[in-house]
Amino acid sequence: MKLRSGSKLGVLTSGGDAPGMNAAVRAVLRVGLELGFEVLAVEDGFSGLLEGRVKRIDLRALDEAARRGGTLLGTARSKIFATPEGQKKAREVIAANAFAALIVIGGNGSLTGAHALLGAETPQGTLRVAGLPASIDNDLACTSMSIGVDTAMNTVVEACDRIFDTAAAHKRTFLVEVMGRDCGYLAMTAGVAAGADVVLVPEVGKGEGEIVEQVLAAMDRAYGKGSDKHRVLVIKSEGVKVDITRIKELVEVRASKLYPGVDTRITVLGHVVRGGAPTAFDRLLGARLANAAVRALADGETDFMAGWVGPGIVAKACAYDPYVVLSPLAEVLAETANLMSGESMLAQWRKRIYQEVEPILRR
Ligand code: F6P
């Protein structure tokens, strides 16, 4: 059944912020208004929902925010929401605000939360829910890209370009750690784009001994006889559980004898990778996924995530955008679990490519 004009549409951002979230919220508001809905923001994700913090959104403020990172709505990782009491409270707030539909913008935990709200009863009938994938980690299934990944990748590449300059000036080896939780996608794609010598990702699963050998081999190629290379760049995904300072220590013990005078330095990029103005791609991705989601909700769809077509996505594009697929949330969550445990086709494809890239970077 189509959503009635004047229906209330709630929107929230949840989990780790991702550049492009604001652009997605802006599109929810603009498309929602165009279709005749009242769009309301929930502050600070599911935490704000539990506290009934619902407000009108200022379009002009969102227009400004769409050019910036973070999220104007605020975000949080709520532990209480996952409990039975939290769920009950959330359903009460949804009913009290008479939401006809709720759009959740976030990662795996956030979409799990959206799916859990299914069946919530409101004065408008049963709540409709939709998710938009947003996480710099790119660890969600049923979308080739999540909102924020492209910006984060560009940020890492820019940081590496800067590090290259100083590394080469001093003839140094740099170990650069990037975010990504348990997913090596960001480290690997940024590493290839930046021209790193070694990229360490959790999917390939190397132990500390193998990692040290790999770094030393890269140093040998750079600083050994017949080479005029003056720097080595190693990108390590935070998902690789060997501590970066431990890698440095072990490398230095051997390198100090082999290449005296060549220093090894560490840069942990941390939250620098998550902030910053979204790229044009992330702004458009957020806007197009939001546009499709609002239109699908209006047409009566529920319990889906709007994802971006591309490698690994076999579903048919939706009626609203040839680059957007709508997948049931249950399927998204199950496939994401398979991706993270290494069982899905996409996980195996990524692992194989990562292994193939390693000797190519070595040249
Ligand atoms: O999921 C996004 C992410 O930035 C991960 O890459 C990282 O491991 C985590 O969030 C950090 O979370 P927090 O900001 O809560 O420390």
PDB file of N, CA, C and O in Angstrom, residues 191-244:
ATOM      1  N   GLY A 191      45.972   1.398  -0.841  1.00  0.00           N
ATOM      2  CA  GLY A 191      47.370   0.997  -1.033  1.00  0.00           C
ATOM      3  C   GLY A 191      47.720   0.886  -2.511  1.00  0.00           C
ATOM      4  O   GLY A 191      48.776   1.345  -2.956  1.00  0.00           O
ATOM      5  N   VAL A 192      46.823   0.286  -3.280  1.00  0.00           N
ATOM      6  CA  VAL A 192      47.068   0.138  -4.726  1.00  0.00           C
ATOM      7  C   VAL A 192      47.084   1.518  -5.375  1.00  0.00           C
ATOM      8  O   VAL A 192      47.961   1.849  -6.180  1.00  0.00           O
ATOM      9  N   ALA A 193      46.105   2.344  -4.990  1.00  0.00           N
ATOM     10  CA  ALA A 193      46.010   3.685  -5.593  1.00  0.00           C
ATOM     11  C   ALA A 193      47.217   4.542  -5.224  1.00  0.00           C
ATOM     12  O   ALA A 193      47.690   5.340  -6.039  1.00  0.00           O
ATOM     13  N   ALA A 194      47.723   4.374  -4.011  1.00  0.00           N
ATOM     14  CA  ALA A 194      48.850   5.205  -3.562  1.00  0.00           C
ATOM     15  C   ALA A 194      50.185   4.676  -4.069  1.00  0.00           C
ATOM     16  O   ALA A 194      51.180   5.385  -4.067  1.00  0.00           O
ATOM     17  N   GLY A 195      50.229   3.406  -4.455  1.00  0.00           N
ATOM     18  CA  GLY A 195      51.491   2.810  -4.889  1.00  0.00           C
ATOM     19  C   GLY A 195      52.324   2.315  -3.719  1.00  0.00           C
ATOM     20  O   GLY A 195      53.551   2.454  -3.715  1.00  0.00           O
ATOM     21  N   ALA A 196      51.670   1.709  -2.739  1.00  0.00           N
ATOM     22  CA  ALA A 196      52.387   1.167  -1.576  1.00  0.00           C
ATOM     23  C   ALA A 196      53.227  -0.038  -1.999  1.00  0.00           C
ATOM     24  O   ALA A 196      52.942  -0.673  -3.015  1.00  0.00           O
ATOM     25  N   ASP A 197      54.260  -0.333  -1.212  1.00  0.00           N
ATOM     26  CA  ASP A 197      55.115  -1.488  -1.514  1.00  0.00           C
ATOM     27  C   ASP A 197      54.536  -2.773  -0.927  1.00  0.00           C
ATOM     28  O   ASP A 197      54.728  -3.852  -1.476  1.00  0.00           O
ATOM     29  N   VAL A 198      53.871  -2.627   0.203  1.00  0.00           N
ATOM     30  CA  VAL A 198      53.276  -3.781   0.893  1.00  0.00           C
ATOM     31  C   VAL A 198      51.940  -3.336   1.466  1.00  0.00           C
ATOM     32  O   VAL A 198      51.835  -2.235   2.007  1.00  0.00           O
ATOM     33  N   VAL A 199      50.910  -4.189   1.322  1.00  0.00           N
ATOM     34  CA  VAL A 199      49.630  -3.912   1.981  1.00  0.00           C
ATOM     35  C   VAL A 199      49.266  -5.134   2.814  1.00  0.00           C
ATOM     36  O   VAL A 199      49.220  -6.258   2.298  1.00  0.00           O
ATOM     37  N   LEU A 200      49.052  -4.918   4.104  1.00  0.00           N
ATOM     38  CA  LEU A 200      48.744  -6.019   5.016  1.00  0.00           C
ATOM     39  C   LEU A 200      47.261  -5.978   5.357  1.00  0.00           C
ATOM     40  O   LEU A 200      46.777  -4.987   5.895  1.00  0.00           O
ATOM     41  N   VAL A 201      46.548  -7.049   5.006  1.00  0.00           N
ATOM     42  CA  VAL A 201      45.099  -7.090   5.260  1.00  0.00           C
ATOM     43  C   VAL A 201      44.743  -8.363   6.030  1.00  0.00           C
ATOM     44  O   VAL A 201      45.402  -9.394   5.868  1.00  0.00           O
ATOM     45  N   PRO A 202      43.682  -8.286   6.855  1.00  0.00           N
ATOM     46  CA  PRO A 202      43.331  -9.453   7.668  1.00  0.00           C
ATOM     47  C   PRO A 202      42.886 -10.658   6.835  1.00  0.00           C
ATOM     48  O   PRO A 202      43.121 -11.796   7.239  1.00  0.00           O
ATOM     49  N   GLU A 203      42.301 -10.412   5.671  1.00  0.00           N
ATOM     50  CA  GLU A 203      41.763 -11.507   4.854  1.00  0.00           C
ATOM     51  C   GLU A 203      42.853 -12.509   4.452  1.00  0.00           C
ATOM     52  O   GLU A 203      42.587 -13.695   4.299  1.00  0.00           O
ATOM     53  N   VAL A 204      44.084 -12.025   4.278  1.00  0.00           N
ATOM     54  CA  VAL A 204      45.167 -12.912   3.844  1.00  0.00           C
ATOM     55  C   VAL A 204      45.747 -13.670   5.042  1.00  0.00           C
ATOM     56  O   VAL A 204      46.329 -14.753   4.898  1.00  0.00           O
ATOM     57  N   GLY A 205      45.552 -13.120   6.226  1.00  0.00           N
ATOM     58  CA  GLY A 205      45.829 -13.867   7.461  1.00  0.00           C
ATOM     59  C   GLY A 205      47.279 -14.237   7.716  1.00  0.00           C
ATOM     60  O   GLY A 205      47.585 -15.390   8.025  1.00  0.00           O
ATOM     61  N   LYS A 206      48.192 -13.293   7.613  1.00  0.00           N
ATOM     62  CA  LYS A 206      49.605 -13.595   7.887  1.00  0.00           C
ATOM     63  C   LYS A 206      49.941 -13.411   9.360  1.00  0.00           C
ATOM     64  O   LYS A 206      49.406 -12.511  10.012  1.00  0.00           O
ATOM     65  N   GLY A 207      50.850 -14.216   9.849  1.00  0.00           N
ATOM     66  CA  GLY A 207      51.342 -14.076  11.218  1.00  0.00           C
ATOM     67  C   GLY A 207      52.490 -13.090  11.264  1.00  0.00           C
ATOM     68  O   GLY A 207      52.976 -12.639  10.217  1.00  0.00           O
ATOM     69  N   GLU A 208      52.974 -12.776  12.507  1.00  0.00           N
ATOM     70  CA  GLU A 208      53.996 -11.722  12.624  1.00  0.00           C
ATOM     71  C   GLU A 208      55.294 -12.064  11.889  1.00  0.00           C
ATOM     72  O   GLU A 208      55.926 -11.188  11.312  1.00  0.00           O
ATOM     73  N   GLY A 209      55.676 -13.345  11.885  1.00  0.00           N
ATOM     74  CA  GLY A 209      56.909 -13.751  11.206  1.00  0.00           C
ATOM     75  C   GLY A 209      56.833 -13.449   9.719  1.00  0.00           C
ATOM     76  O   GLY A 209      57.752 -12.849   9.139  1.00  0.00           O
ATOM     77  N   GLU A 210      55.749 -13.857   9.097  1.00  0.00           N
ATOM     78  CA  GLU A 210      55.587 -13.644   7.651  1.00  0.00           C
ATOM     79  C   GLU A 210      55.537 -12.151   7.309  1.00  0.00           C
ATOM     80  O   GLU A 210      56.073 -11.699   6.297  1.00  0.00           O
ATOM     81  N   ILE A 211      54.875 -11.384   8.187  1.00  0.00           N
ATOM     82  CA  ILE A 211      54.767  -9.941   7.945  1.00  0.00           C
ATOM     83  C   ILE A 211      56.146  -9.298   7.954  1.00  0.00           C
ATOM     84  O   ILE A 211      56.505  -8.515   7.070  1.00  0.00           O
ATOM     85  N   VAL A 212      56.938  -9.656   8.947  1.00  0.00           N
ATOM     86  CA  VAL A 212      58.285  -9.068   9.059  1.00  0.00           C
ATOM     87  C   VAL A 212      59.128  -9.427   7.829  1.00  0.00           C
ATOM     88  O   VAL A 212      59.810  -8.567   7.255  1.00  0.00           O
ATOM     89  N   GLU A 213      59.031 -10.683   7.402  1.00  0.00           N
ATOM     90  CA  GLU A 213      59.792 -11.095   6.200  1.00  0.00           C
ATOM     91  C   GLU A 213      59.363 -10.274   4.984  1.00  0.00           C
ATOM     92  O   GLU A 213      60.183  -9.861   4.169  1.00  0.00           O
ATOM     93  N   GLN A 214      58.058 -10.051   4.880  1.00  0.00           N
ATOM     94  CA  GLN A 214      57.526  -9.307   3.723  1.00  0.00           C
ATOM     95  C   GLN A 214      58.041  -7.866   3.724  1.00  0.00           C
ATOM     96  O   GLN A 214      58.415  -7.326   2.682  1.00  0.00           O
ATOM     97  N   VAL A 215      58.067  -7.261   4.910  1.00  0.00           N
ATOM     98  CA  VAL A 215      58.547  -5.877   4.999  1.00  0.00           C
ATOM     99  C   VAL A 215      60.051  -5.831   4.697  1.00  0.00           C
ATOM    100  O   VAL A 215      60.523  -4.963   3.942  1.00  0.00           O
ATOM    101  N   LEU A 216      60.793  -6.782   5.249  1.00  0.00           N
ATOM    102  CA  LEU A 216      62.243  -6.793   5.013  1.00  0.00           C
ATOM    103  C   LEU A 216      62.562  -7.029   3.533  1.00  0.00           C
ATOM    104  O   LEU A 216      63.503  -6.432   2.988  1.00  0.00           O
ATOM    105  N   ALA A 217      61.754  -7.866   2.888  1.00  0.00           N
ATOM    106  CA  ALA A 217      61.975  -8.116   1.462  1.00  0.00           C
ATOM    107  C   ALA A 217      61.748  -6.826   0.669  1.00  0.00           C
ATOM    108  O   ALA A 217      62.495  -6.522  -0.271  1.00  0.00           O
ATOM    109  N   ALA A 218      60.744  -6.063   1.073  1.00  0.00           N
ATOM    110  CA  ALA A 218      60.475  -4.782   0.390  1.00  0.00           C
ATOM    111  C   ALA A 218      61.638  -3.815   0.623  1.00  0.00           C
ATOM    112  O   ALA A 218      62.040  -3.073  -0.278  1.00  0.00           O
ATOM    113  N   MET A 219      62.197  -3.846   1.842  1.00  0.00           N
ATOM    114  CA  MET A 219      63.335  -2.971   2.151  1.00  0.00           C
ATOM    115  C   MET A 219      64.560  -3.390   1.339  1.00  0.00           C
ATOM    116  O   MET A 219      65.318  -2.548   0.843  1.00  0.00           O
ATOM    117  N   ASP A 220      64.712  -4.691   1.179  1.00  0.00           N
ATOM    118  CA  ASP A 220      65.854  -5.183   0.420  1.00  0.00           C
ATOM    119  C   ASP A 220      65.769  -4.705  -1.039  1.00  0.00           C
ATOM    120  O   ASP A 220      66.756  -4.258  -1.621  1.00  0.00           O
ATOM    121  N   ARG A 221      64.553  -4.787  -1.590  1.00  0.00           N
ATOM    122  CA  ARG A 221      64.373  -4.339  -2.983  1.00  0.00           C
ATOM    123  C   ARG A 221      64.633  -2.839  -3.113  1.00  0.00           C
ATOM    124  O   ARG A 221      65.155  -2.374  -4.110  1.00  0.00           O
ATOM    125  N   ALA A 222      64.262  -2.103  -2.058  1.00  0.00           N
ATOM    126  CA  ALA A 222      64.411  -0.639  -2.134  1.00  0.00           C
ATOM    127  C   ALA A 222      65.838  -0.185  -1.853  1.00  0.00           C
ATOM    128  O   ALA A 222      66.375   0.665  -2.567  1.00  0.00           O
ATOM    129  N   TYR A 223      66.442  -0.738  -0.810  1.00  0.00           N
ATOM    130  CA  TYR A 223      67.726  -0.203  -0.343  1.00  0.00           C
ATOM    131  C   TYR A 223      68.924  -1.085  -0.722  1.00  0.00           C
ATOM    132  O   TYR A 223      70.067  -0.753  -0.427  1.00  0.00           O
ATOM    133  N   GLY A 224      68.620  -2.254  -1.323  1.00  0.00           N
ATOM    134  CA  GLY A 224      69.711  -3.177  -1.676  1.00  0.00           C
ATOM    135  C   GLY A 224      70.488  -2.673  -2.876  1.00  0.00           C
ATOM    136  O   GLY A 224      70.154  -1.641  -3.483  1.00  0.00           O
ATOM    137  N   LYS A 225      71.507  -3.455  -3.227  1.00  0.00           N
ATOM    138  CA  LYS A 225      72.387  -3.092  -4.373  1.00  0.00           C
ATOM    139  C   LYS A 225      71.570  -2.947  -5.649  1.00  0.00           C
ATOM    140  O   LYS A 225      70.666  -3.721  -5.913  1.00  0.00           O
ATOM    141  N   GLY A 226      71.884  -1.964  -6.436  1.00  0.00           N
ATOM    142  CA  GLY A 226      71.254  -1.797  -7.745  1.00  0.00           C
ATOM    143  C   GLY A 226      69.915  -1.081  -7.708  1.00  0.00           C
ATOM    144  O   GLY A 226      69.278  -0.910  -8.743  1.00  0.00           O
ATOM    145  N   SER A 227      69.477  -0.690  -6.518  1.00  0.00           N
ATOM    146  CA  SER A 227      68.192   0.020  -6.467  1.00  0.00           C
ATOM    147  C   SER A 227      68.416   1.476  -6.105  1.00  0.00           C
ATOM    148  O   SER A 227      69.254   1.811  -5.279  1.00  0.00           O
ATOM    149  N   ASP A 228      67.632   2.327  -6.747  1.00  0.00           N
ATOM    150  CA  ASP A 228      67.753   3.751  -6.406  1.00  0.00           C
ATOM    151  C   ASP A 228      66.493   4.227  -5.668  1.00  0.00           C
ATOM    152  O   ASP A 228      66.210   5.414  -5.600  1.00  0.00           O
ATOM    153  N   LYS A 229      65.755   3.281  -5.112  1.00  0.00           N
ATOM    154  CA  LYS A 229      64.516   3.640  -4.407  1.00  0.00           C
ATOM    155  C   LYS A 229      64.877   4.165  -3.016  1.00  0.00           C
ATOM    156  O   LYS A 229      65.744   3.615  -2.343  1.00  0.00           O
ATOM    157  N   HIS A 230      64.205   5.192  -2.607  1.00  0.00           N
ATOM    158  CA  HIS A 230      64.594   5.838  -1.355  1.00  0.00           C
ATOM    159  C   HIS A 230      63.564   5.742  -0.254  1.00  0.00           C
ATOM    160  O   HIS A 230      63.658   6.423   0.752  1.00  0.00           O
ATOM    161  N   ARG A 231      62.549   4.932  -0.450  1.00  0.00           N
ATOM    162  CA  ARG A 231      61.544   4.820   0.610  1.00  0.00           C
ATOM    163  C   ARG A 231      60.756   3.530   0.439  1.00  0.00           C
ATOM    164  O   ARG A 231      60.697   2.958  -0.656  1.00  0.00           O
ATOM    165  N   VAL A 232      60.172   3.096   1.555  1.00  0.00           N
ATOM    166  CA  VAL A 232      59.274   1.938   1.522  1.00  0.00           C
ATOM    167  C   VAL A 232      58.004   2.334   2.257  1.00  0.00           C
ATOM    168  O   VAL A 232      58.069   2.896   3.359  1.00  0.00           O
ATOM    169  N   LEU A 233      56.864   2.042   1.639  1.00  0.00           N
ATOM    170  CA  LEU A 233      55.599   2.347   2.293  1.00  0.00           C
ATOM    171  C   LEU A 233      54.824   1.043   2.510  1.00  0.00           C
ATOM    172  O   LEU A 233      54.529   0.319   1.561  1.00  0.00           O
ATOM    173  N   VAL A 234      54.525   0.793   3.772  1.00  0.00           N
ATOM    174  CA  VAL A 234      53.754  -0.395   4.131  1.00  0.00           C
ATOM    175  C   VAL A 234      52.423   0.090   4.702  1.00  0.00           C
ATOM    176  O   VAL A 234      52.395   0.890   5.634  1.00  0.00           O
ATOM    177  N   ILE A 235      51.339  -0.363   4.118  1.00  0.00           N
ATOM    178  CA  ILE A 235      50.030  -0.006   4.676  1.00  0.00           C
ATOM    179  C   ILE A 235      49.482  -1.210   5.415  1.00  0.00           C
ATOM    180  O   ILE A 235      49.429  -2.320   4.864  1.00  0.00           O
ATOM    181  N   LYS A 236      49.110  -0.980   6.661  1.00  0.00           N
ATOM    182  CA  LYS A 236      48.566  -2.069   7.483  1.00  0.00           C
ATOM    183  C   LYS A 236      47.134  -1.743   7.851  1.00  0.00           C
ATOM    184  O   LYS A 236      46.836  -0.676   8.394  1.00  0.00           O
ATOM    185  N   SER A 237      46.241  -2.670   7.556  1.00  0.00           N
ATOM    186  CA  SER A 237      44.851  -2.501   7.969  1.00  0.00           C
ATOM    187  C   SER A 237      44.766  -2.747   9.475  1.00  0.00           C
ATOM    188  O   SER A 237      45.425  -3.653  10.000  1.00  0.00           O
ATOM    189  N   GLU A 238      43.925  -1.967  10.170  1.00  0.00           N
ATOM    190  CA  GLU A 238      43.823  -2.163  11.627  1.00  0.00           C
ATOM    191  C   GLU A 238      43.305  -3.564  11.959  1.00  0.00           C
ATOM    192  O   GLU A 238      43.491  -4.058  13.069  1.00  0.00           O
ATOM    193  N   GLY A 239      42.664  -4.217  10.979  1.00  0.00           N
ATOM    194  CA  GLY A 239      42.144  -5.574  11.198  1.00  0.00           C
ATOM    195  C   GLY A 239      43.241  -6.619  11.352  1.00  0.00           C
ATOM    196  O   GLY A 239      42.990  -7.710  11.868  1.00  0.00           O
ATOM    197  N   VAL A 240      44.463  -6.303  10.910  1.00  0.00           N
ATOM    198  CA  VAL A 240      45.600  -7.224  11.109  1.00  0.00           C
ATOM    199  C   VAL A 240      45.989  -7.120  12.575  1.00  0.00           C
ATOM    200  O   VAL A 240      46.385  -6.048  13.046  1.00  0.00           O
ATOM    201  N   LYS A 241      45.860  -8.218  13.290  1.00  0.00           N
ATOM    202  CA  LYS A 241      45.949  -8.133  14.750  1.00  0.00           C
ATOM    203  C   LYS A 241      47.352  -8.009  15.332  1.00  0.00           C
ATOM    204  O   LYS A 241      47.504  -7.870  16.539  1.00  0.00           O
ATOM    205  N   VAL A 242      48.392  -8.074  14.489  1.00  0.00           N
ATOM    206  CA  VAL A 242      49.748  -7.868  15.016  1.00  0.00           C
ATOM    207  C   VAL A 242      49.920  -6.359  15.224  1.00  0.00           C
ATOM    208  O   VAL A 242      49.686  -5.573  14.308  1.00  0.00           O
ATOM    209  N   ASP A 243      50.336  -5.999  16.444  1.00  0.00           N
ATOM    210  CA  ASP A 243      50.476  -4.577  16.764  1.00  0.00           C
ATOM    211  C   ASP A 243      51.540  -3.917  15.874  1.00  0.00           C
ATOM    212  O   ASP A 243      52.601  -4.496  15.622  1.00  0.00           O
ATOM    213  N   ILE A 244      51.231  -2.709  15.447  1.00  0.00           N
ATOM    214  CA  ILE A 244      52.146  -2.027  14.524  1.00  0.00           C
ATOM    215  C   ILE A 244      53.507  -1.722  15.177  1.00  0.00           C
ATOM    216  O   ILE A 244      54.554  -1.783  14.531  1.00  0.00           O
TER     217      ILE A 244
END
